Backbone as numpy.savetxt, mean C-alpha at the origin, in Angstrom:
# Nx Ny Nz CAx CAy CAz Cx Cy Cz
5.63 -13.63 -8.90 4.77 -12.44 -8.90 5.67 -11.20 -8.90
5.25 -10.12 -10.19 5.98 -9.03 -9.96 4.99 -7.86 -9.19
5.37 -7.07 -8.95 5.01 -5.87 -8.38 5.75 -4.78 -8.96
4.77 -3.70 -9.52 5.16 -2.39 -10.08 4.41 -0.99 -9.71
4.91 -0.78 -8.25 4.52 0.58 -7.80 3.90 1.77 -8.14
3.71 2.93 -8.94 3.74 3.81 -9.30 3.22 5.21 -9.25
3.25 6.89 -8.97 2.44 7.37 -8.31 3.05 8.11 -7.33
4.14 7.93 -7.20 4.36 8.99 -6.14 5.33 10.48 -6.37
5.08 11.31 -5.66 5.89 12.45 -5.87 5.88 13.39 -4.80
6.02 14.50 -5.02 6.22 15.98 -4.21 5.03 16.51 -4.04
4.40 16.84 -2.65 3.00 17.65 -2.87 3.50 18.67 -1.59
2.46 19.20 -1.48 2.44 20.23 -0.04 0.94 18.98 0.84
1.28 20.25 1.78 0.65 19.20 3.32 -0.59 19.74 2.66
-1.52 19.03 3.32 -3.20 18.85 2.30 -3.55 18.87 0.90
-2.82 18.09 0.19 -2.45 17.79 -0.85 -3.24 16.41 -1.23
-3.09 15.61 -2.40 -4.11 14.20 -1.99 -2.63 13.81 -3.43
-2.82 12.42 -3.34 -1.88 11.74 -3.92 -2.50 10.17 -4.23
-2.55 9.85 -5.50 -2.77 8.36 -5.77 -1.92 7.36 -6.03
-1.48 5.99 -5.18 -0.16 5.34 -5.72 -1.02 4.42 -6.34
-0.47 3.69 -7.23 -0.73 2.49 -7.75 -0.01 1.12 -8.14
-0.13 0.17 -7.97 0.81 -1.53 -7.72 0.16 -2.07 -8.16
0.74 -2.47 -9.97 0.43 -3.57 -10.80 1.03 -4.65 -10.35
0.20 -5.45 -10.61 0.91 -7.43 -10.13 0.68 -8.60 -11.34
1.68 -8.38 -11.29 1.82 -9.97 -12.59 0.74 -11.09 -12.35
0.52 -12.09 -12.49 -0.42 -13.21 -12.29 -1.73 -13.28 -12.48
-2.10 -14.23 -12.82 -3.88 -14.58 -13.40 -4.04 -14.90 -12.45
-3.88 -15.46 -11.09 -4.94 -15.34 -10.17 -4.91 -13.93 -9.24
-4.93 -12.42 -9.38 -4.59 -11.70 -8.85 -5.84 -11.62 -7.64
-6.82 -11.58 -8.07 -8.23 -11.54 -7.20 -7.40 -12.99 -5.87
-7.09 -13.70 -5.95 -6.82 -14.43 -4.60 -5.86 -13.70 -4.03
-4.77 -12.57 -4.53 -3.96 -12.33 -3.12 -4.59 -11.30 -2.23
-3.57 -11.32 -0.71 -3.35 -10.14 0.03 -2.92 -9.56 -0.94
-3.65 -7.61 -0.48 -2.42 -6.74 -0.79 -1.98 -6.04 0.04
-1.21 -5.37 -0.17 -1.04 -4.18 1.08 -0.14 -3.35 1.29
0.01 -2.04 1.77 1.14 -0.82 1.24 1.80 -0.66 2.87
3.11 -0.64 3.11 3.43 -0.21 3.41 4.69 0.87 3.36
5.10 1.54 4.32 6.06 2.84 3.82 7.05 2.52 5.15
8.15 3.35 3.95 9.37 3.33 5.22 10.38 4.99 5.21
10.39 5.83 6.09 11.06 7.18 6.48 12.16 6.72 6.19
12.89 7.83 6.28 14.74 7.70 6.63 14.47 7.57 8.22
15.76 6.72 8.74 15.94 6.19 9.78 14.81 5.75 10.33
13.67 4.75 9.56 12.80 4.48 10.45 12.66 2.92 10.19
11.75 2.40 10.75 11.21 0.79 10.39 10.16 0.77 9.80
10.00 0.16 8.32 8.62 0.13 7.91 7.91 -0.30 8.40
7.15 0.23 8.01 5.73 0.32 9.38 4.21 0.45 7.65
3.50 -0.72 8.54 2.01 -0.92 8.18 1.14 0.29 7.33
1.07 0.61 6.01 -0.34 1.34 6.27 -1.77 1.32 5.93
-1.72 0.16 5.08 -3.34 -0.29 4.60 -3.19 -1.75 3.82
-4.13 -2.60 4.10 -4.57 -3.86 3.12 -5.67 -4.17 2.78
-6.12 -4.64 1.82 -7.29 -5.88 1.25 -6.84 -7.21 0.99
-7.59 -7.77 2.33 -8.06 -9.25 1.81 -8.30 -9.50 0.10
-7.99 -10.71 0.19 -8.77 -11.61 -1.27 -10.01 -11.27 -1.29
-10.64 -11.42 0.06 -12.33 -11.07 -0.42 -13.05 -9.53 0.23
-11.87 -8.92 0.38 -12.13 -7.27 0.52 -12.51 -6.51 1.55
-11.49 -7.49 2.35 -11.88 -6.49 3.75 -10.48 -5.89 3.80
-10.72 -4.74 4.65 -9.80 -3.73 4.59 -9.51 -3.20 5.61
-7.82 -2.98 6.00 -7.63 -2.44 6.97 -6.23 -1.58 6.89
-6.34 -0.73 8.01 -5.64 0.72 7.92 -4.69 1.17 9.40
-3.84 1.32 9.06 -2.91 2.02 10.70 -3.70 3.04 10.90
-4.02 3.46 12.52 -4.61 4.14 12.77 -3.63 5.79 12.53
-2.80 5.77 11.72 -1.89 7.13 11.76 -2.63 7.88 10.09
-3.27 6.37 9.61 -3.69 7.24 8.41 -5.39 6.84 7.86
-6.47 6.32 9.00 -7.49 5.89 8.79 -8.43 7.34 8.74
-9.46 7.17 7.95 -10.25 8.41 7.37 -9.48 9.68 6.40
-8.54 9.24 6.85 -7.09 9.93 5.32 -6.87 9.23 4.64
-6.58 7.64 4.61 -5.81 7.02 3.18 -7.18 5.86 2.83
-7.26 5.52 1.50 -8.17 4.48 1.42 -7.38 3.46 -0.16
-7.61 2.20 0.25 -6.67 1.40 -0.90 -8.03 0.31 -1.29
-7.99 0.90 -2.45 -8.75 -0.27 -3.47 -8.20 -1.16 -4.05
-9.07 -2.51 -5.17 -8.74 -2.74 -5.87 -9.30 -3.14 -7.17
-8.68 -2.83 -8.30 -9.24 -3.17 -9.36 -9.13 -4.65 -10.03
-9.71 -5.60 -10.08 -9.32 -7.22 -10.52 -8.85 -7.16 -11.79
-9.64 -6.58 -12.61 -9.45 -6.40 -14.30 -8.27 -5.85 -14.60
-8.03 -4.79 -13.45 -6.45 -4.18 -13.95 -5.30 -4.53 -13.36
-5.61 -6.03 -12.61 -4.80 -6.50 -11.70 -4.26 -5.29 -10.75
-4.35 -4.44 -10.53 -4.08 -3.37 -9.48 -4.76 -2.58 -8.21
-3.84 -2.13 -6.94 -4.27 -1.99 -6.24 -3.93 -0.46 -6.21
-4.59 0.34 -5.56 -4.61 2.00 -5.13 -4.20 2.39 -4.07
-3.98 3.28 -3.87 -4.03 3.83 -2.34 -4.08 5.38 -2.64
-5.54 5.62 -2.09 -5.84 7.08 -2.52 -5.26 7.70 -1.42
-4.61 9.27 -1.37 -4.33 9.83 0.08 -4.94 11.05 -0.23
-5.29 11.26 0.92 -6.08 12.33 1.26 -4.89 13.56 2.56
-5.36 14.65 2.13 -4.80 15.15 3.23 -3.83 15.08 4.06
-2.71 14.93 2.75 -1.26 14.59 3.31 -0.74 15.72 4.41
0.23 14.53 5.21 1.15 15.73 6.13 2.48 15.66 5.83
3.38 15.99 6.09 4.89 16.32 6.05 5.20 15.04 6.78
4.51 14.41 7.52 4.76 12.85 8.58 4.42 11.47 7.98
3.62 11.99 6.79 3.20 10.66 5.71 4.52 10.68 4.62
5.66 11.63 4.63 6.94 11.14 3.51 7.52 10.11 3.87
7.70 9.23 3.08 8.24 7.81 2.84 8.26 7.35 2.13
8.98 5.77 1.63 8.69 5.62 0.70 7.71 4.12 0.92
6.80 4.56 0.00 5.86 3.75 -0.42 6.02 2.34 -1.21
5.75 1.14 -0.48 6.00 -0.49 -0.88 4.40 -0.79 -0.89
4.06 -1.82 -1.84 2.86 -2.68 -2.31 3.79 -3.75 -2.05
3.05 -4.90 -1.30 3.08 -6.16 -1.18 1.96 -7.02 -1.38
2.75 -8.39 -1.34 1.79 -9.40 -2.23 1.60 -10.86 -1.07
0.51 -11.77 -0.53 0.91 -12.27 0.06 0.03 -13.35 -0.88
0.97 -14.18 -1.58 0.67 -15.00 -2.65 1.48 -16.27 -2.26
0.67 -17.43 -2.63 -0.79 -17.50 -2.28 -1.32 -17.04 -0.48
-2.23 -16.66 -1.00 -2.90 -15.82 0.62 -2.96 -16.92 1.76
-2.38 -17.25 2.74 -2.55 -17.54 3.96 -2.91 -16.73 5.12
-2.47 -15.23 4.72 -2.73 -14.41 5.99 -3.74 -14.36 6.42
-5.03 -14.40 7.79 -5.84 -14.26 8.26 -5.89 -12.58 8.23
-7.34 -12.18 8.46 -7.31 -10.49 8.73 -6.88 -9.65 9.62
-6.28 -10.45 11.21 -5.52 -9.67 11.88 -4.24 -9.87 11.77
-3.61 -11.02 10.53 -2.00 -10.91 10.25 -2.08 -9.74 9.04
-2.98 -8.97 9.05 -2.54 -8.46 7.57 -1.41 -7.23 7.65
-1.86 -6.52 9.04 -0.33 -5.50 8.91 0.48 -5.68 9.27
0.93 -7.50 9.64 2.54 -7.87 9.60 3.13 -8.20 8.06
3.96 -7.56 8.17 5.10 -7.23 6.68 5.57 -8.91 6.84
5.66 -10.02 7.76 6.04 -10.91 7.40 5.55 -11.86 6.92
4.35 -11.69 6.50 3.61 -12.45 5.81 3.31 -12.46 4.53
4.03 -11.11 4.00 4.05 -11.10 2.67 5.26 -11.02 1.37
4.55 -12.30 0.91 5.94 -12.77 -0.32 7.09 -11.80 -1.07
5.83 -11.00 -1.64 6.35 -10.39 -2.65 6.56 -8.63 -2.55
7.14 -8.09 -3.21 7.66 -6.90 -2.26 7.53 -5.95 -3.82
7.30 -4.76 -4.18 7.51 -3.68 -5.13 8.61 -2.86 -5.20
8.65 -1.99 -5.74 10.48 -1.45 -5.66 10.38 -0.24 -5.05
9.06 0.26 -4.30 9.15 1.44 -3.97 8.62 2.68 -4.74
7.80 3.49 -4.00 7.83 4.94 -4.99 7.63 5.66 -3.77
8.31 7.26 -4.14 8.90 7.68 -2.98 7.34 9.22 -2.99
7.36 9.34 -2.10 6.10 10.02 -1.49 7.08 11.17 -0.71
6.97 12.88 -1.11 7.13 13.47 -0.24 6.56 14.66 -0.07
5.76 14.74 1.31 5.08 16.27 1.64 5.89 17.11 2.29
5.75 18.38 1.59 6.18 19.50 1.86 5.31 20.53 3.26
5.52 21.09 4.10 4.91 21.72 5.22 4.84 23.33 5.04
């Protein structure tokens, strides 16, 4: 499974930003997905997933601000942002947890997922 990020750039704080993570494979509708981001000097850290069958969940640092869809047909997943801050710059990873084993409260551990994107880098301005 590949993963191909794309979508990110330079905004100011209340700004809105769309990433997007194409995924190789005909069964795309069965995986996890899920974005997480990583600062300079920090640990990536969790920020949204969908289940295979579309439940969804969010770090509470960016819930009622970020929302991640997905499209089956375009094999791709979203992550709309809303109302960026200068504390949401990072860079932005789509992961794949193919084939899906994760249950819905493993979904914002990063170790459960296979496949990894190359990154697109997200930065708000203040």
């Amino acid at each position: 499974v590949q993963l191909q990020a794309s979508g990110g750039g330079l905004v100011q704080a209340g700004d809105s930003l769309t990433l997007s993570c194409t995924a190789s494979g005909r069964t795309f509708r069965t995986y996890n997905m899920a974005w997480f981001r990583q600062a300079p000097g920090q640990e990536r850290e969790f920020v949204a997933a969908v289940s295979r069958v579309g439940d969804r969940s969010y770090a509470d640092s960016v819930k009622g601000r970020f929302t991640m869809s997905r499209d089956v047909a375009k094999n791709t997943v979203y992550l709309r942002m809303n109302s960026l801050k200068p504390e949401d710059t990072a860079v932005y990873y789509c992961a794949a947890d193919v084939p899906p084993v994760a249950i819905y409260s493993a979904l914002a551990d990063g170790r459960v997922y296979e496949y990894w994107g190359q990154g697109t880098q997200v930065t708000v301005s203040s």
